[in-house]
mmCIF file of C-alpha atoms in Angstrom:
data_model
loop_
_atom_site.group_PDB
_atom_site.id
_atom_site.type_symbol
_atom_site.label_atom_id
_atom_site.label_comp_id
_atom_site.label_asym_id
_atom_site.label_seq_id
_atom_site.Cartn_x
_atom_site.Cartn_y
_atom_site.Cartn_z
ATOM 1 C CA MET A 1 65.522 36.979 -59.942
ATOM 2 C CA ILE A 2 65.223 33.538 -58.389
ATOM 3 C CA GLY A 3 68.303 34.317 -56.301
ATOM 4 C CA GLN A 4 66.634 37.504 -55.051
ATOM 5 C CA VAL A 5 63.552 35.548 -54.029
ATOM 6 C CA LEU A 6 65.641 32.957 -52.195
ATOM 7 C CA ARG A 7 67.658 35.668 -50.455
ATOM 8 C CA GLY A 8 64.772 37.967 -49.586
ATOM 9 C CA ARG A 9 62.032 35.421 -48.835
ATOM 10 C CA TRP A 10 63.928 32.391 -47.562
ATOM 11 C CA ARG A 11 62.075 32.479 -44.257
ATOM 12 C CA THR A 12 58.708 32.425 -46.021
ATOM 13 C CA LEU A 13 59.819 29.632 -48.336
ATOM 14 C CA VAL A 14 61.082 27.562 -45.399
ATOM 15 C CA VAL A 15 57.757 27.978 -43.594
ATOM 16 C CA LEU A 16 55.887 26.979 -46.767
ATOM 17 C CA ALA A 17 58.104 23.903 -47.139
ATOM 18 C CA LEU A 18 57.416 22.886 -43.532
ATOM 19 C CA LEU A 19 53.701 23.410 -44.068
ATOM 20 C CA GLY A 20 53.859 21.303 -47.236
ATOM 21 C CA ALA A 21 55.691 18.551 -45.352
ATOM 22 C CA LEU A 22 52.947 18.519 -42.707
ATOM 23 C CA VAL A 23 50.233 18.384 -45.372
ATOM 24 C CA GLY A 24 52.054 15.565 -47.173
ATOM 25 C CA ALA A 25 52.515 13.624 -43.955
ATOM 26 C CA GLY A 26 48.851 14.089 -43.113
ATOM 27 C CA SER A 27 47.751 12.946 -46.564
ATOM 28 C CA SER A 28 49.668 9.694 -46.086
ATOM 29 C CA VAL A 29 46.756 8.482 -43.966
ATOM 30 C CA ILE A 30 44.663 8.457 -47.155
ATOM 31 C CA LEU A 31 47.190 8.140 -49.973
ATOM 32 C CA SER A 32 49.777 5.749 -48.540
ATOM 33 C CA PRO A 33 48.664 2.143 -49.213
ATOM 34 C CA GLY A 34 50.981 0.596 -46.631
ATOM 35 C CA TYR A 35 52.346 -2.847 -47.558
ATOM 36 C CA ARG A 36 51.264 -4.574 -50.753
ATOM 37 C CA THR A 37 51.608 -8.138 -52.087
ATOM 38 C CA THR A 38 49.897 -10.405 -54.622
ATOM 39 C CA SER A 39 48.675 -13.982 -54.835
ATOM 40 C CA SER A 40 47.922 -15.802 -58.115
ATOM 41 C CA VAL A 41 45.318 -18.453 -58.905
ATOM 42 C CA LEU A 42 45.556 -20.555 -62.091
ATOM 43 C CA LEU A 43 42.321 -21.637 -63.790
ATOM 44 C CA GLN A 44 42.992 -24.857 -65.688
ATOM 45 C CA GLY A 45 41.502 -25.619 -69.076
ATOM 46 C CA PRO A 46 40.396 -23.346 -71.902
ATOM 47 C CA ARG A 47 38.669 -20.213 -70.659
ATOM 48 C CA GLU A 48 36.769 -17.397 -72.298
ATOM 49 C CA ALA A 49 37.682 -13.776 -71.537
ATOM 50 C CA ASP A 50 34.256 -13.077 -70.015
ATOM 51 C CA GLU A 51 34.562 -16.120 -67.771
ATOM 52 C CA LEU A 52 37.921 -14.905 -66.442
ATOM 53 C CA LEU A 53 36.452 -11.485 -65.669
ATOM 54 C CA THR A 54 33.567 -13.159 -63.868
ATOM 55 C CA GLN A 55 35.956 -15.224 -61.768
ATOM 56 C CA ALA A 56 37.880 -12.011 -60.885
ATOM 57 C CA GLU A 57 34.611 -10.526 -59.623
ATOM 58 C CA VAL A 58 33.901 -13.682 -57.617
ATOM 59 C CA ALA A 59 37.290 -13.303 -55.884
ATOM 60 C CA THR A 60 36.131 -10.008 -54.344
ATOM 61 C CA SER A 61 32.557 -11.039 -53.656
ATOM 62 C CA SER A 62 31.093 -10.547 -50.216
ATOM 63 C CA VAL A 63 31.042 -14.292 -49.538
ATOM 64 C CA VAL A 64 34.772 -14.691 -50.221
ATOM 65 C CA LEU A 65 35.633 -11.566 -48.218
ATOM 66 C CA ASP A 66 33.500 -12.643 -45.256
ATOM 67 C CA ARG A 67 35.073 -16.095 -45.228
ATOM 68 C CA ALA A 68 38.565 -14.624 -45.483
ATOM 69 C CA ALA A 69 37.857 -12.216 -42.612
ATOM 70 C CA ALA A 70 36.578 -15.071 -40.468
ATOM 71 C CA GLY A 71 39.624 -17.165 -41.306
ATOM 72 C CA LEU A 72 42.055 -14.363 -40.411
ATOM 73 C CA GLY A 73 40.407 -13.711 -37.051
ATOM 74 C CA ASP A 74 41.700 -10.128 -36.820
ATOM 75 C CA GLY A 75 38.337 -8.677 -35.862
ATOM 76 C CA GLU A 76 37.721 -7.229 -39.332
ATOM 77 C CA THR A 77 34.668 -7.907 -41.466
ATOM 78 C CA GLY A 78 34.379 -8.555 -45.161
ATOM 79 C CA ALA A 79 33.324 -4.948 -45.692
ATOM 80 C CA ASP A 80 36.557 -3.805 -44.028
ATOM 81 C CA LEU A 81 38.597 -5.918 -46.442
ATOM 82 C CA ARG A 82 36.842 -4.630 -49.556
ATOM 83 C CA ASP A 83 39.051 -1.504 -49.795
ATOM 84 C CA LYS A 84 42.186 -3.583 -49.220
ATOM 85 C CA VAL A 85 41.708 -6.053 -52.072
ATOM 86 C CA THR A 86 41.776 -5.710 -55.860
ATOM 87 C CA THR A 87 41.774 -8.369 -58.559
ATOM 88 C CA SER A 88 42.895 -8.460 -62.168
ATOM 89 C CA VAL A 89 43.185 -10.959 -65.010
ATOM 90 C CA ALA A 90 46.718 -11.807 -66.143
ATOM 91 C CA GLN A 91 47.857 -13.786 -69.148
ATOM 92 C CA GLY A 92 47.656 -17.574 -69.020
ATOM 93 C CA ASN A 93 44.265 -17.860 -67.264
ATOM 94 C CA VAL A 94 45.681 -16.398 -64.042
ATOM 95 C CA ILE A 95 43.640 -14.360 -61.560
ATOM 96 C CA THR A 96 45.868 -11.960 -59.589
ATOM 97 C CA ILE A 97 44.692 -10.983 -56.102
ATOM 98 C CA GLU A 98 46.412 -7.874 -54.714
ATOM 99 C CA ALA A 99 46.133 -7.158 -50.988
ATOM 100 C CA THR A 100 47.279 -4.201 -48.886
ATOM 101 C CA GLY A 101 47.765 -3.952 -45.136
ATOM 102 C CA ASP A 102 49.433 -2.116 -42.298
ATOM 103 C CA THR A 103 52.161 -4.735 -41.758
ATOM 104 C CA ALA A 104 54.025 -7.096 -44.067
ATOM 105 C CA GLU A 105 52.875 -10.255 -42.249
ATOM 106 C CA GLN A 106 49.263 -9.135 -42.152
ATOM 107 C CA THR A 107 49.319 -8.363 -45.888
ATOM 108 C CA GLN A 108 50.813 -11.764 -46.758
ATOM 109 C CA ARG A 109 48.242 -13.623 -44.637
ATOM 110 C CA LEU A 110 45.404 -11.659 -46.218
ATOM 111 C CA ALA A 111 46.508 -12.457 -49.793
ATOM 112 C CA ASP A 112 46.965 -16.166 -49.039
ATOM 113 C CA GLN A 113 43.652 -16.441 -47.195
ATOM 114 C CA LEU A 114 41.762 -14.711 -49.994
ATOM 115 C CA ALA A 115 43.273 -17.005 -52.629
ATOM 116 C CA GLN A 116 42.315 -20.118 -50.649
ATOM 117 C CA GLU A 117 38.769 -18.956 -49.954
ATOM 118 C CA PHE A 118 38.319 -17.941 -53.603
ATOM 119 C CA VAL A 119 39.334 -21.404 -54.829
ATOM 120 C CA LYS A 120 37.041 -23.124 -52.315
ATOM 121 C CA TYR A 121 34.030 -20.975 -53.116
ATOM 122 C CA SER A 122 34.474 -21.138 -56.893
ATOM 123 C CA THR A 123 34.836 -24.936 -56.741
ATOM 124 C CA GLN A 124 31.644 -25.185 -54.693
ATOM 125 C CA ILE A 125 29.780 -23.096 -57.252
ATOM 126 C CA ILE A 126 30.873 -25.307 -60.132
ATOM 127 C CA ALA A 127 30.210 -28.538 -58.198
ATOM 128 C CA GLY A 128 26.686 -27.441 -57.288
ATOM 129 C CA SER A 129 25.773 -26.008 -60.684
ATOM 130 C CA GLY A 130 23.323 -28.897 -61.386
ATOM 131 C CA ASP A 131 23.279 -32.698 -60.959
ATOM 132 C CA ALA A 132 21.363 -33.150 -64.223
ATOM 133 C CA ALA A 133 24.071 -31.478 -66.271
ATOM 134 C CA VAL A 134 26.743 -33.570 -64.558
ATOM 135 C CA GLN A 135 24.820 -36.800 -65.137
ATOM 136 C CA LEU A 136 24.236 -35.907 -68.800
ATOM 137 C CA ALA A 137 27.940 -35.328 -69.296
ATOM 138 C CA GLN A 138 28.740 -38.663 -67.654
ATOM 139 C CA GLU A 139 26.248 -40.512 -69.882
ATOM 140 C CA ARG A 140 27.723 -38.829 -72.947
ATOM 141 C CA ARG A 141 31.234 -39.899 -72.011
ATOM 142 C CA GLU A 142 30.033 -43.483 -71.365
ATOM 143 C CA THR A 143 28.366 -43.602 -74.791
ATOM 144 C CA LEU A 144 31.537 -42.355 -76.421
ATOM 145 C CA ARG A 145 33.592 -45.039 -74.655
ATOM 146 C CA GLN A 146 31.204 -47.775 -75.829
ATOM 147 C CA GLN A 147 31.401 -46.438 -79.370
ATOM 148 C CA VAL A 148 35.190 -46.534 -79.223
ATOM 149 C CA ALA A 149 35.152 -50.121 -77.899
ATOM 150 C CA GLN A 150 32.787 -51.339 -80.627
ATOM 151 C CA THR A 151 34.844 -49.657 -83.294
ATOM 152 C CA ASN A 152 38.031 -51.221 -81.987
ATOM 153 C CA GLN A 153 36.383 -54.675 -82.083
ATOM 154 C CA ARG A 154 35.206 -54.174 -85.642
ATOM 155 C CA ILE A 155 38.683 -53.027 -86.694
ATOM 156 C CA SER A 156 40.147 -56.210 -85.254
ATOM 157 C CA GLU A 157 37.691 -58.400 -87.233
ATOM 158 C CA LEU A 158 38.355 -56.543 -90.459
ATOM 159 C CA SER A 159 42.086 -56.699 -89.984
ATOM 160 C CA ALA A 160 41.915 -60.486 -89.684
ATOM 161 C CA LYS A 161 40.032 -60.770 -92.989
ATOM 162 C CA VAL A 162 42.322 -58.380 -94.848
ATOM 163 C CA ASN A 163 45.480 -60.130 -93.743
ATOM 164 C CA ASP A 164 44.594 -63.481 -95.436
ATOM 165 C CA GLY A 165 46.749 -62.414 -98.453
ATOM 166 C CA LYS A 166 44.033 -62.580 -101.158
ATOM 167 C CA THR A 167 43.298 -59.490 -103.214
ATOM 168 C CA THR A 168 39.652 -59.517 -104.174
ATOM 169 C CA VAL A 169 36.821 -57.106 -104.548
ATOM 170 C CA GLU A 170 35.749 -58.033 -101.082
ATOM 171 C CA SER A 171 39.218 -57.279 -99.632
ATOM 172 C CA VAL A 172 39.223 -53.869 -101.277
ATOM 173 C CA GLN A 173 35.829 -53.108 -99.721
ATOM 174 C CA LEU A 174 37.128 -54.260 -96.345
ATOM 175 C CA ARG A 175 40.112 -51.970 -96.588
ATOM 176 C CA THR A 176 37.823 -49.043 -97.435
ATOM 177 C CA GLU A 177 35.579 -49.846 -94.506
ATOM 178 C CA LEU A 178 38.625 -50.187 -92.268
ATOM 179 C CA GLN A 179 39.826 -46.710 -93.262
ATOM 180 C CA GLY A 180 36.400 -45.266 -92.481
ATOM 181 C CA LEU A 181 36.365 -46.947 -89.062
ATOM 182 C CA ARG A 182 39.731 -45.513 -88.279
ATOM 183 C CA SER A 183 38.419 -42.015 -89.050
ATOM 184 C CA THR A 184 35.386 -42.687 -86.871
ATOM 185 C CA ILE A 185 37.470 -43.765 -83.904
ATOM 186 C CA GLU A 186 39.741 -40.768 -84.246
ATOM 187 C CA SER A 187 36.711 -38.493 -84.170
ATOM 188 C CA ALA A 188 35.286 -40.315 -81.167
ATOM 189 C CA MET A 189 38.582 -40.056 -79.307
ATOM 190 C CA SER A 190 38.737 -36.293 -79.963
ATOM 191 C CA THR A 191 35.201 -35.852 -78.672
ATOM 192 C CA LEU A 192 35.974 -37.959 -75.605
ATOM 193 C CA ASN A 193 39.100 -35.903 -74.845
ATOM 194 C CA ALA A 194 37.113 -32.690 -75.155
ATOM 195 C CA ALA A 195 34.491 -34.065 -72.785
ATOM 196 C CA ASP A 196 37.159 -35.042 -70.265
ATOM 197 C CA THR A 197 38.707 -31.568 -70.508
ATOM 198 C CA ALA A 198 35.338 -29.926 -70.004
ATOM 199 C CA SER A 199 34.746 -32.043 -66.927
ATOM 200 C CA GLY A 200 37.898 -30.553 -65.376
ATOM 201 C CA LEU A 201 37.083 -26.883 -65.938
ATOM 202 C CA GLY A 202 36.516 -26.346 -62.254
ATOM 203 C CA ASN A 203 40.111 -27.143 -61.351
ATOM 204 C CA MET A 204 41.934 -24.178 -59.797
ATOM 205 C CA VAL A 205 45.406 -24.034 -58.325
ATOM 206 C CA VAL A 206 46.957 -21.404 -56.038
ATOM 207 C CA LEU A 207 50.399 -20.632 -57.473
ATOM 208 C CA GLY A 208 52.319 -20.656 -54.223
ATOM 209 C CA SER A 209 52.214 -18.406 -51.199
ATOM 210 C CA ALA A 210 52.157 -14.615 -51.536
ATOM 211 C CA GLU A 211 55.524 -12.889 -51.248
ATOM 212 C CA LEU A 212 56.325 -11.220 -47.920
ATOM 213 C CA PRO A 213 56.705 -7.455 -48.622
ATOM 214 C CA SER A 214 60.145 -6.141 -47.722
ATOM 215 C CA ALA A 215 59.097 -2.481 -47.604
ATOM 216 C CA ALA A 216 55.987 -0.343 -47.682
ATOM 217 C CA ALA A 217 54.543 0.413 -51.099
ATOM 218 C CA ALA A 218 54.886 3.854 -52.624
ATOM 219 C CA PRO A 219 53.915 6.534 -51.867
ATOM 220 C CA THR A 220 55.213 6.223 -48.321
ATOM 221 C CA LEU A 221 54.948 8.811 -45.555
ATOM 222 C CA PRO A 222 58.511 10.170 -46.099
ATOM 223 C CA GLN A 223 57.904 10.406 -49.839
ATOM 224 C CA LEU A 224 54.634 12.281 -49.369
ATOM 225 C CA ALA A 225 56.199 14.613 -46.794
ATOM 226 C CA LEU A 226 59.163 15.354 -49.074
ATOM 227 C CA GLY A 227 56.885 15.798 -52.077
ATOM 228 C CA GLY A 228 54.604 18.165 -50.151
ATOM 229 C CA ALA A 229 57.579 20.233 -48.980
ATOM 230 C CA ALA A 230 58.973 20.485 -52.526
ATOM 231 C CA LEU A 231 55.549 21.330 -53.974
ATOM 232 C CA PHE A 232 54.800 24.106 -51.480
ATOM 233 C CA PHE A 233 58.349 25.473 -51.851
ATOM 234 C CA LEU A 234 57.966 25.688 -55.640
ATOM 235 C CA ILE A 235 54.490 27.202 -55.320
ATOM 236 C CA GLY A 236 55.890 29.908 -53.051
ATOM 237 C CA LEU A 237 58.893 30.529 -55.315
ATOM 238 C CA PHE A 238 56.939 30.772 -58.551
ATOM 239 C CA GLY A 239 54.184 32.698 -56.770
ATOM 240 C CA HIS A 240 56.694 35.439 -55.929
ATOM 241 C CA LEU A 241 58.000 35.418 -59.517
ATOM 242 C CA PHE A 242 54.473 35.588 -60.934
ATOM 243 C CA THR A 243 53.555 38.437 -58.613
ATOM 244 C CA ALA A 244 56.649 40.363 -59.675
ATOM 245 C CA ARG A 245 55.855 39.726 -63.341
ATOM 246 C CA THR A 246 52.271 40.979 -63.023
ATOM 247 C CA ASP A 247 53.166 43.967 -60.801
ATOM 248 C CA ARG A 248 51.727 47.147 -62.337
ATOM 249 C CA ARG A 249 53.713 49.624 -60.267
ATOM 250 C CA LEU A 250 55.876 51.880 -62.407
ATOM 251 C CA ARG A 251 59.657 51.617 -62.386
ATOM 252 C CA ASP A 252 60.524 53.607 -65.494
ATOM 253 C CA ASP A 253 61.541 57.276 -65.095
ATOM 254 C CA GLU A 254 59.720 58.506 -68.179
ATOM 255 C CA GLU A 255 56.502 56.674 -67.331
ATOM 256 C CA ILE A 256 56.492 58.090 -63.798
ATOM 257 C CA ALA A 257 57.164 61.629 -65.085
ATOM 258 C CA ALA A 258 54.315 61.327 -67.591
ATOM 259 C CA ALA A 259 51.901 60.036 -64.942
ATOM 260 C CA VAL A 260 52.730 62.716 -62.354
ATOM 261 C CA GLY A 261 52.917 65.533 -64.888
ATOM 262 C CA GLY A 262 56.375 66.858 -64.014
ATOM 263 C CA PRO A 263 59.926 66.148 -65.202
ATOM 264 C CA VAL A 264 62.280 63.926 -63.255
ATOM 265 C CA LEU A 265 64.805 66.244 -61.621
ATOM 266 C CA ALA A 266 66.924 63.605 -59.873
ATOM 267 C CA THR A 267 67.087 59.891 -59.074
ATOM 268 C CA PHE A 268 68.753 58.911 -55.796
ATOM 269 C CA ASP A 269 69.652 55.563 -54.296
ATOM 270 C CA ALA A 270 68.139 55.101 -50.863
ATOM 271 C CA VAL A 271 68.548 52.477 -48.160
ATOM 272 C CA ASP A 272 65.170 50.960 -47.340
ATOM 273 C CA ARG A 273 64.814 51.585 -43.600
ATOM 274 C CA ARG A 274 61.130 51.073 -43.031
ATOM 275 C CA PRO A 275 59.858 50.412 -39.493
ATOM 276 C CA ALA A 276 59.882 46.836 -38.233
ATOM 277 C CA GLY A 277 56.660 44.873 -38.626
ATOM 278 C CA THR A 278 54.169 44.996 -35.795
ATOM 279 C CA THR A 279 52.598 41.577 -36.351
ATOM 280 C CA LEU A 280 54.204 38.325 -35.228
ATOM 281 C CA ARG A 281 54.324 37.043 -38.796
ATOM 282 C CA ALA A 282 56.104 40.167 -40.022
ATOM 283 C CA LYS A 283 58.615 39.994 -37.178
ATOM 284 C CA ILE A 284 59.438 36.351 -37.856
ATOM 285 C CA LEU A 285 59.228 36.170 -41.634
ATOM 286 C CA ARG A 286 60.034 39.811 -42.480
ATOM 287 C CA ASP A 287 57.701 39.547 -45.453
ATOM 288 C CA ASP A 288 56.418 43.112 -45.078
ATOM 289 C CA ARG A 289 59.260 44.560 -47.152
ATOM 290 C CA PRO A 290 60.081 44.156 -50.855
ATOM 291 C CA TRP A 291 62.228 41.165 -51.749
ATOM 292 C CA ASN A 292 63.405 42.465 -55.114
ATOM 293 C CA ILE A 293 65.502 45.385 -53.820
ATOM 294 C CA PRO A 294 68.830 45.495 -55.686
ATOM 295 C CA ARG A 295 71.976 44.808 -53.670
ATOM 296 C CA VAL A 296 74.921 47.178 -54.189
ATOM 297 C CA ASP A 297 78.484 46.633 -53.055
ATOM 298 C CA VAL A 298 78.900 49.910 -51.103
ATOM 299 C CA PHE A 299 78.573 51.234 -47.558
ATOM 300 C CA ALA A 300 75.269 52.625 -46.363
ATOM 301 C CA ASP A 301 76.702 56.104 -45.634
ATOM 302 C CA GLU A 302 77.942 56.301 -49.210
ATOM 303 C CA ILE A 303 74.366 55.989 -50.400
ATOM 304 C CA ASP A 304 72.732 58.432 -48.001
ATOM 305 C CA ALA A 305 75.179 61.304 -48.459
ATOM 306 C CA ASP A 306 73.611 64.777 -48.049
ATOM 307 C CA ILE A 307 75.696 66.215 -50.864
ATOM 308 C CA GLN A 308 73.341 64.796 -53.497
ATOM 309 C CA TYR A 309 70.344 66.420 -51.835
ATOM 310 C CA ARG A 310 72.163 69.750 -51.432
ATOM 311 C CA ARG A 311 72.911 69.819 -55.140
ATOM 312 C CA LEU A 312 69.237 69.143 -55.879
ATOM 313 C CA VAL A 313 68.092 71.959 -53.587
ATOM 314 C CA SER A 314 70.576 74.350 -55.186
ATOM 315 C CA ARG A 315 69.106 73.647 -58.613
ATOM 316 C CA LEU A 316 65.538 74.286 -57.455
ATOM 317 C CA PRO A 317 64.097 77.802 -57.876
ATOM 318 C CA HIS A 318 64.276 79.826 -54.665
ATOM 319 C CA ARG A 319 60.571 80.056 -54.085
ATOM 320 C CA ARG A 320 58.033 78.439 -51.852
ATOM 321 C CA LEU A 321 57.556 74.797 -52.766
ATOM 322 C CA LEU A 322 55.443 72.053 -51.303
ATOM 323 C CA VAL A 323 57.364 68.780 -51.061
ATOM 324 C CA LEU A 324 54.815 65.959 -51.508
ATOM 325 C CA ALA A 325 55.307 62.355 -50.466
ATOM 326 C CA VAL A 326 52.926 59.382 -50.503
ATOM 327 C CA ASP A 327 51.736 57.644 -47.381
ATOM 328 C CA GLY A 328 53.402 54.242 -46.960
ATOM 329 C CA ASP A 329 56.435 55.197 -49.046
ATOM 330 C CA HIS A 330 58.995 55.313 -46.229
ATOM 331 C CA ALA A 331 61.971 56.130 -48.424
ATOM 332 C CA GLY A 332 60.015 58.900 -50.185
ATOM 333 C CA GLN A 333 58.820 60.410 -46.912
ATOM 334 C CA ALA A 334 62.344 60.409 -45.464
ATOM 335 C CA ALA A 335 63.718 62.033 -48.638
ATOM 336 C CA ALA A 336 60.953 64.698 -48.637
ATOM 337 C CA GLU A 337 61.752 65.632 -45.030
ATOM 338 C CA ARG A 338 65.465 65.819 -45.836
ATOM 339 C CA ILE A 339 64.881 68.089 -48.832
ATOM 340 C CA ALA A 340 62.629 70.410 -46.782
ATOM 341 C CA ARG A 341 65.175 70.498 -43.952
ATOM 342 C CA LEU A 342 68.028 71.420 -46.283
ATOM 343 C CA ALA A 343 65.951 74.106 -48.011
ATOM 344 C CA GLY A 344 64.981 75.726 -44.735
ATOM 345 C CA ARG A 345 61.867 77.885 -44.478
ATOM 346 C CA TRP A 346 61.185 77.873 -48.177
ATOM 347 C CA PHE A 347 59.780 74.361 -48.367
ATOM 348 C CA ALA A 348 57.024 72.519 -46.510
ATOM 349 C CA THR A 349 56.220 68.805 -46.594
ATOM 350 C CA VAL A 350 52.871 67.108 -47.035
ATOM 351 C CA THR A 351 51.870 63.432 -47.165
ATOM 352 C CA VAL A 352 48.870 62.268 -49.195
ATOM 353 C CA SER A 353 47.008 58.983 -49.366
ATOM 354 C CA PRO A 354 47.664 56.982 -52.554
ATOM 355 C CA ALA A 355 44.041 55.801 -52.691
ATOM 356 C CA ARG A 356 42.392 59.240 -52.352
ATOM 357 C CA PRO A 357 45.063 61.925 -52.657
ATOM 358 C CA VAL A 358 44.013 65.382 -51.454
ATOM 359 C CA VAL A 359 46.362 68.397 -51.430
ATOM 360 C CA GLU A 360 45.313 71.104 -49.005
ATOM 361 C CA ASP A 361 45.464 74.703 -50.094
ATOM 362 C CA ALA A 362 48.888 75.998 -49.186
ATOM 363 C CA ASP A 363 50.903 79.152 -49.624
ATOM 364 C CA ALA A 364 53.181 77.577 -52.213
ATOM 365 C CA GLU A 365 54.061 78.251 -55.836
ATOM 366 C CA GLY A 366 54.562 74.658 -56.904
ATOM 367 C CA VAL A 367 54.803 71.051 -55.813
ATOM 368 C CA LEU A 368 57.856 68.810 -55.791
ATOM 369 C CA VAL A 369 56.738 65.148 -55.831
ATOM 370 C CA VAL A 370 59.030 62.632 -54.128
ATOM 371 C CA THR A 371 58.311 58.946 -54.691
ATOM 372 C CA SER A 372 60.128 55.623 -54.799
ATOM 373 C CA LEU A 373 60.524 53.497 -57.900
ATOM 374 C CA GLY A 374 58.070 50.615 -57.965
ATOM 375 C CA SER A 375 55.955 51.949 -55.100
ATOM 376 C CA ARG A 376 52.955 53.327 -56.989
ATOM 377 C CA SER A 377 50.896 52.327 -60.001
ATOM 378 C CA ALA A 378 50.262 54.593 -62.954
ATOM 379 C CA TRP A 379 46.704 55.371 -61.854
ATOM 380 C CA GLU A 380 47.850 56.323 -58.348
ATOM 381 C CA LEU A 381 50.456 58.718 -59.751
ATOM 382 C CA VAL A 382 47.896 60.181 -62.155
ATOM 383 C CA GLY A 383 45.579 60.735 -59.182
ATOM 384 C CA ILE A 384 48.353 62.595 -57.326
ATOM 385 C CA GLY A 385 48.925 64.845 -60.345
ATOM 386 C CA GLU A 386 45.196 65.570 -60.541
ATOM 387 C CA ALA A 387 45.068 66.357 -56.807
ATOM 388 C CA VAL A 388 47.888 68.890 -57.277
ATOM 389 C CA ALA A 389 46.015 70.488 -60.166
ATOM 390 C CA ASP A 390 42.788 70.631 -58.100
ATOM 391 C CA ALA A 391 44.685 72.608 -55.448
ATOM 392 C CA GLY A 392 45.627 75.160 -58.101
ATOM 393 C CA LEU A 393 49.285 74.189 -58.084
ATOM 394 C CA THR A 394 51.668 72.777 -60.659
ATOM 395 C CA VAL A 395 54.204 69.980 -60.429
ATOM 396 C CA VAL A 396 57.616 71.570 -60.899
ATOM 397 C CA GLY A 397 59.403 68.235 -60.897
ATOM 398 C CA THR A 398 59.703 64.742 -59.527
ATOM 399 C CA VAL A 399 62.421 63.224 -57.354
ATOM 400 C CA LEU A 400 62.742 59.448 -57.590
ATOM 401 C CA LEU A 401 64.185 57.149 -54.951
ATOM 402 C CA ARG A 402 65.682 53.832 -55.962
ATOM 403 C CA PRO A 403 65.627 51.486 -52.919
ATOM 404 C CA VAL A 404 68.851 49.491 -52.625
ATOM 405 C CA SER A 405 70.405 47.205 -50.059
ATOM 406 C CA PRO A 406 74.109 47.835 -49.295
ATOM 407 C CA THR A 407 76.242 44.755 -48.809
ATOM 408 C CA ARG A 408 79.072 46.393 -46.868
ATOM 409 C CA THR A 409 78.973 47.476 -43.224
ATOM 410 C CA ARG A 410 81.543 49.617 -41.453
ATOM 411 C CA PRO A 411 82.797 48.312 -38.103
ATOM 412 C CA GLY A 412 80.684 49.762 -35.335
ATOM 413 C CA ALA A 413 78.158 51.257 -37.721
ATOM 414 C CA SER A 414 74.446 50.543 -37.396
ATOM 415 C CA THR A 415 72.845 48.227 -39.956
ATOM 416 C CA PRO A 416 69.344 48.293 -41.380
ATOM 417 C CA ALA A 417 68.484 45.481 -38.958
ATOM 418 C CA ASP A 418 69.537 47.743 -36.069
ATOM 419 C CA HIS A 419 67.265 50.494 -37.372
ATOM 420 C CA GLU A 420 64.406 48.014 -37.515
ATOM 421 C CA ALA A 421 65.045 46.869 -33.957
ATOM 422 C CA LEU A 422 65.150 50.448 -32.700
ATOM 423 C CA ALA A 423 61.970 51.292 -34.553
ATOM 424 C CA GLY A 424 60.259 48.202 -33.166
ATOM 425 C CA THR A 425 61.102 49.139 -29.544
ATOM 426 C CA ALA A 426 60.246 52.791 -29.933
#
């Protein structure tokens, strides 16, 4: 069935693919990020998770963006850069700044400038956080240093007394005191190291220059155009398959006979020669005709032979019959006219609307319904049978037409396309 869709609706699918490519290309203005690169800033010292998230927010603050815009000198403001910059926290106390731009050089400059301005601004915040806190930390470190110096002096004095070689109660006490002093100095040194580390929390380092992008980041304009073309093509393809699956028009002989109210007398193959479309879309796409017509490996004149219709007419009772066809069913109308022509004065043709079928009173003894397979729904055929009954007539039988498309063409013979061209110029 997919092959039938591709063969019968390839023009429509091509147009849908082109439309999808245009939509995809147009969406690249919004969806395509352009060039993308990253710059990393290392925050030295132990850091809490909340502090790292705060620093990531500082990197995209209005102050940093405004300073970066002024440093770039491209005529953009900090508000313009807000949609081009994102930050994240990586492992190892690293703040990652991701920048996007229209060109590779512009993107690299933006990432580097943002990293530099972020480091400067964050350092200024920490340096100006409060002179009292800084002075208190300095006094604490000075006190710790004095404590370490005094302890070292006391250790030296005790060591001189212990090393005189005499083992007394006093020497044992000195050794105990010496061990305690050593523990005290170790504790003081640990506290001093922690204080020194805390004093360097504001240190930040830019981990090199941002990498120059070698190509635009995905999705690019060609990718979006190709994706849009593929998406619209698949939508059109599966839309045709879904429509065929949910089609309620009858294609079974027994179901059609039950709906009309008369037995199926014959089923003929018929070449679908409907008039050419009148609209520009129908002329270009040819989507006004069914796409799921079976293809048969025969010549067209082998399908439309009159001998089949003559045999049907010979089996019909020689009385006055009304040959009924449905409006819009071109194959059924052509077959009804052929049957009436072969029968001569005994038969007359009538065409009814499928929506509101009305059969005029006629001097006939019965009705022969001619319809194509898959052209009418069950309710439409039931309505035709009821219209025949309202006219006081009975359905003597039903003739079904199976539309087919011949694959062979005799040299010099007209093709269905020629019939369409002639009908379009008539």
